[in-house]
Short mmCIF file of C-alpha atoms in Angstrom, two decimals:
data_model
loop_
_atom_site.label_atom_id
_atom_site.label_comp_id
_atom_site.label_asym_id
_atom_site.label_seq_id
_atom_site.Cartn_x
_atom_site.Cartn_y
_atom_site.Cartn_z
CA MET O 1 0.00 0.00 0.00
CA ARG O 2 2.86 2.39 0.84
CA GLN O 3 4.45 1.73 -2.57
CA ILE O 4 1.20 2.54 -4.34
CA LEU O 5 0.75 5.73 -2.31
CA ALA O 6 4.38 6.73 -2.94
CA GLY O 7 3.91 6.08 -6.67
CA LEU O 8 0.78 8.23 -6.77
CA ILE O 9 2.53 11.08 -4.92
CA LEU O 10 5.48 10.88 -7.31
CA ALA O 11 3.19 10.87 -10.38
CA PHE O 12 1.28 13.89 -9.04
CA THR O 13 4.51 15.76 -8.30
CA VAL O 14 5.90 15.08 -11.80
CA ALA O 15 2.60 16.16 -13.40
CA GLU O 16 2.54 19.41 -11.39
CA ALA O 17 6.17 20.15 -12.33
CA ALA O 18 5.36 19.58 -16.02
CA ARG O 19 2.37 21.96 -15.79
CA ALA O 20 4.52 24.61 -14.12
CA ASP O 21 7.21 24.14 -16.78
CA GLU O 22 4.66 24.55 -19.61
CA ALA O 23 3.18 27.64 -17.93
CA ALA O 24 6.62 29.26 -17.68
CA PHE O 25 7.42 28.40 -21.29
CA LEU O 26 4.10 29.78 -22.56
CA ARG O 27 4.56 32.96 -20.50
CA SER O 28 7.96 33.45 -22.17
CA LEU O 29 6.19 33.71 -25.57
CA GLU O 30 3.90 36.58 -24.52
CA GLY O 31 4.27 40.02 -26.09
CA LYS O 32 4.37 41.93 -29.36
CA TRP O 33 6.39 40.32 -32.15
CA ALA O 34 7.50 41.57 -35.57
CA GLY O 35 9.69 40.20 -38.31
CA LYS O 36 10.19 39.03 -41.86
CA GLY O 37 10.38 35.77 -43.68
CA ALA O 38 9.47 33.81 -46.77
CA VAL O 39 6.24 32.02 -47.63
CA ARG O 40 5.32 29.61 -50.44
CA ILE O 41 1.64 29.15 -51.16
CA ARG O 42 2.43 25.73 -52.70
CA THR O 43 5.60 23.61 -52.69
CA ASN O 44 6.07 24.10 -56.45
CA VAL O 45 5.94 27.92 -56.55
CA PRO O 46 8.65 30.43 -55.60
CA SER O 47 8.53 31.96 -52.15
CA MET O 48 7.57 35.56 -51.49
CA THR O 49 9.00 37.82 -48.81
CA VAL O 50 6.56 38.78 -46.07
CA SER O 51 6.55 41.15 -43.10
CA CYS O 52 4.57 40.02 -40.07
CA THR O 53 3.38 41.45 -36.77
CA PHE O 54 1.80 39.44 -33.96
CA ASP O 55 0.40 39.98 -30.49
CA SER O 56 0.78 36.97 -28.21
CA SER O 57 -1.19 36.46 -25.02
CA THR O 58 -0.89 33.48 -22.70
CA THR O 59 -2.40 31.79 -19.68
CA PRO O 60 -0.72 28.97 -17.72
CA SER O 61 -2.22 26.49 -20.21
CA SER O 62 -2.81 28.43 -23.45
CA LEU O 63 -1.26 30.62 -26.13
CA ALA O 64 -3.03 32.96 -28.56
CA LEU O 65 -0.84 34.40 -31.33
CA GLU O 66 -2.74 36.82 -33.56
CA GLY O 67 -1.56 39.19 -36.26
CA SER O 68 -1.01 39.54 -39.96
CA CYS O 69 1.56 39.01 -42.68
CA THR O 70 1.92 41.22 -45.74
CA GLY O 71 3.73 40.34 -48.95
CA LEU O 72 4.30 42.13 -52.21
CA MET O 73 2.52 45.15 -50.72
CA VAL O 74 -0.71 43.82 -52.25
CA MET O 75 -1.41 40.69 -50.22
CA SER O 76 -2.19 40.79 -46.54
CA ARG O 77 -3.57 37.91 -44.52
CA ALA O 78 -4.79 37.68 -40.95
CA VAL O 79 -3.02 34.88 -39.10
CA ALA O 80 -3.82 33.30 -35.74
CA VAL O 81 -2.59 30.33 -33.73
CA ASN O 82 -4.57 29.29 -30.65
CA LEU O 83 -3.12 26.50 -28.53
CA THR O 84 -4.05 24.77 -25.29
CA SER O 85 -1.59 22.71 -23.28
CA SER O 86 -2.70 19.70 -21.26
CA GLY O 87 -0.54 16.93 -19.90
CA GLY O 88 2.39 17.78 -22.17
CA ARG O 89 0.22 17.81 -25.33
CA TYR O 90 -0.72 20.87 -27.34
CA THR O 91 -3.90 21.13 -29.39
CA GLY O 92 -5.51 24.03 -31.17
CA SER O 93 -6.18 25.79 -34.43
CA TYR O 94 -4.46 27.80 -37.13
CA THR O 95 -6.29 30.50 -39.07
CA GLY O 96 -4.70 32.03 -42.13
CA SER O 97 -4.82 29.38 -44.81
CA ALA O 98 -7.04 29.91 -47.83
CA THR O 99 -8.42 26.41 -47.18
CA GLY O 100 -9.99 27.41 -43.85
CA VAL O 101 -9.21 26.77 -40.20
CA ALA O 102 -6.65 24.00 -39.66
CA ARG O 103 -6.30 21.76 -36.60
CA LEU O 104 -3.01 21.57 -34.70
CA SER O 105 -1.66 18.93 -32.32
CA GLY O 106 1.75 18.07 -30.95
CA THR O 107 4.23 18.41 -28.12
CA ARG O 108 7.02 20.66 -26.92
CA ARG O 109 10.63 19.57 -27.01
CA GLY O 110 13.05 22.01 -25.40
CA ASN O 111 12.36 25.49 -26.78
CA ALA O 112 10.15 24.31 -29.65
CA ILE O 113 6.50 23.39 -29.95
CA ASN O 114 6.25 20.86 -32.79
CA LEU O 115 2.77 20.60 -34.25
CA GLY O 116 1.13 18.52 -36.91
CA ILE O 117 -1.26 20.46 -39.12
CA LEU O 118 -4.47 19.03 -40.51
CA TRP O 119 -5.63 21.48 -43.21
CA ALA O 120 -9.36 21.97 -43.83
CA LYS O 121 -8.83 20.88 -47.48
CA ASN O 122 -6.02 19.33 -49.51
CA VAL O 123 -2.83 21.39 -49.82
CA ASN O 124 0.06 19.98 -51.86
CA GLY O 125 -1.78 16.71 -52.43
CA ASP O 126 -2.92 15.98 -48.87
CA ARG O 127 -4.18 17.61 -45.68
CA LYS O 128 -1.03 17.17 -43.54
CA ALA O 129 1.94 19.45 -42.79
CA GLN O 130 4.11 20.44 -39.83
CA ILE O 131 4.71 23.73 -38.02
CA THR O 132 7.36 24.46 -35.40
CA MET O 133 7.24 27.44 -33.08
CA ARG O 134 10.82 27.76 -31.77
CA LYS O 135 11.84 30.27 -29.12
CA VAL O 136 15.29 31.74 -29.81
CA GLY O 137 16.98 33.40 -26.83
CA ASN O 138 14.85 35.71 -24.70
CA ASN O 139 13.32 37.79 -27.49
CA GLY O 140 13.28 35.71 -30.66
CA MET O 141 10.91 33.21 -32.22
CA VAL O 142 10.99 31.34 -35.53
CA LEU O 143 7.83 29.91 -37.10
CA THR O 144 8.65 27.20 -39.67
CA THR O 145 6.12 25.27 -41.73
CA THR O 146 7.10 22.22 -43.78
CA ASP O 147 5.06 20.17 -46.21
CA MET O 148 5.64 17.20 -48.48
CA ASP O 149 6.11 17.99 -52.17
CA PRO O 150 3.70 15.64 -53.99
CA ARG O 151 6.04 15.12 -56.98
CA SER O 152 9.42 14.56 -55.32
CA ARG O 153 8.04 13.25 -51.98
CA THR O 154 10.62 15.43 -50.18
CA SER O 155 9.96 17.77 -47.29
CA VAL O 156 9.87 21.45 -48.34
CA VAL O 157 9.98 24.51 -46.07
CA THR O 158 6.87 26.40 -47.12
CA SER O 159 7.30 29.26 -44.66
CA GLU O 160 9.89 30.55 -42.26
CA ILE O 161 9.15 33.71 -40.28
CA ASN O 162 11.85 35.16 -37.99
CA LEU O 163 10.31 37.29 -35.24
CA VAL O 164 11.72 39.59 -32.57
CA ARG O 165 9.80 40.74 -29.51
CA ASN O 166 9.30 44.52 -29.53
#
């Protein structure tokens, strides 16, 4: 009985430490962010340079990143990522794709949240892609999206946005 009780106490302590760790990590992503990068609408088209601004707000178990990216001075798109953390898993949504709202799910490893994307409709031959939100130092973040090229079956970086906290 003591071993079971000790095991339960240990499991609860580890779970509470993980929640506190996620809360601190999410809090470190809060603020106003701005930067530039490159975006490809499809894997087989050239990338365009974009400028982006985001406001990020957090709670101990969630992140909301909202803003816009502008390219070629004629295209501007609202972009939002809303995530919830529970038990080491992240789930949420991405708004900004022409296909509609996408679902996100994944985990954090070190300073990066690695998420699978499930697009609302087919993009590049299927509905799956990956996005990584990587914290760089105290005031940097890189958002990288990769997708599979349907012809070559190789992974292609379809967007990489380098942001700095203002």
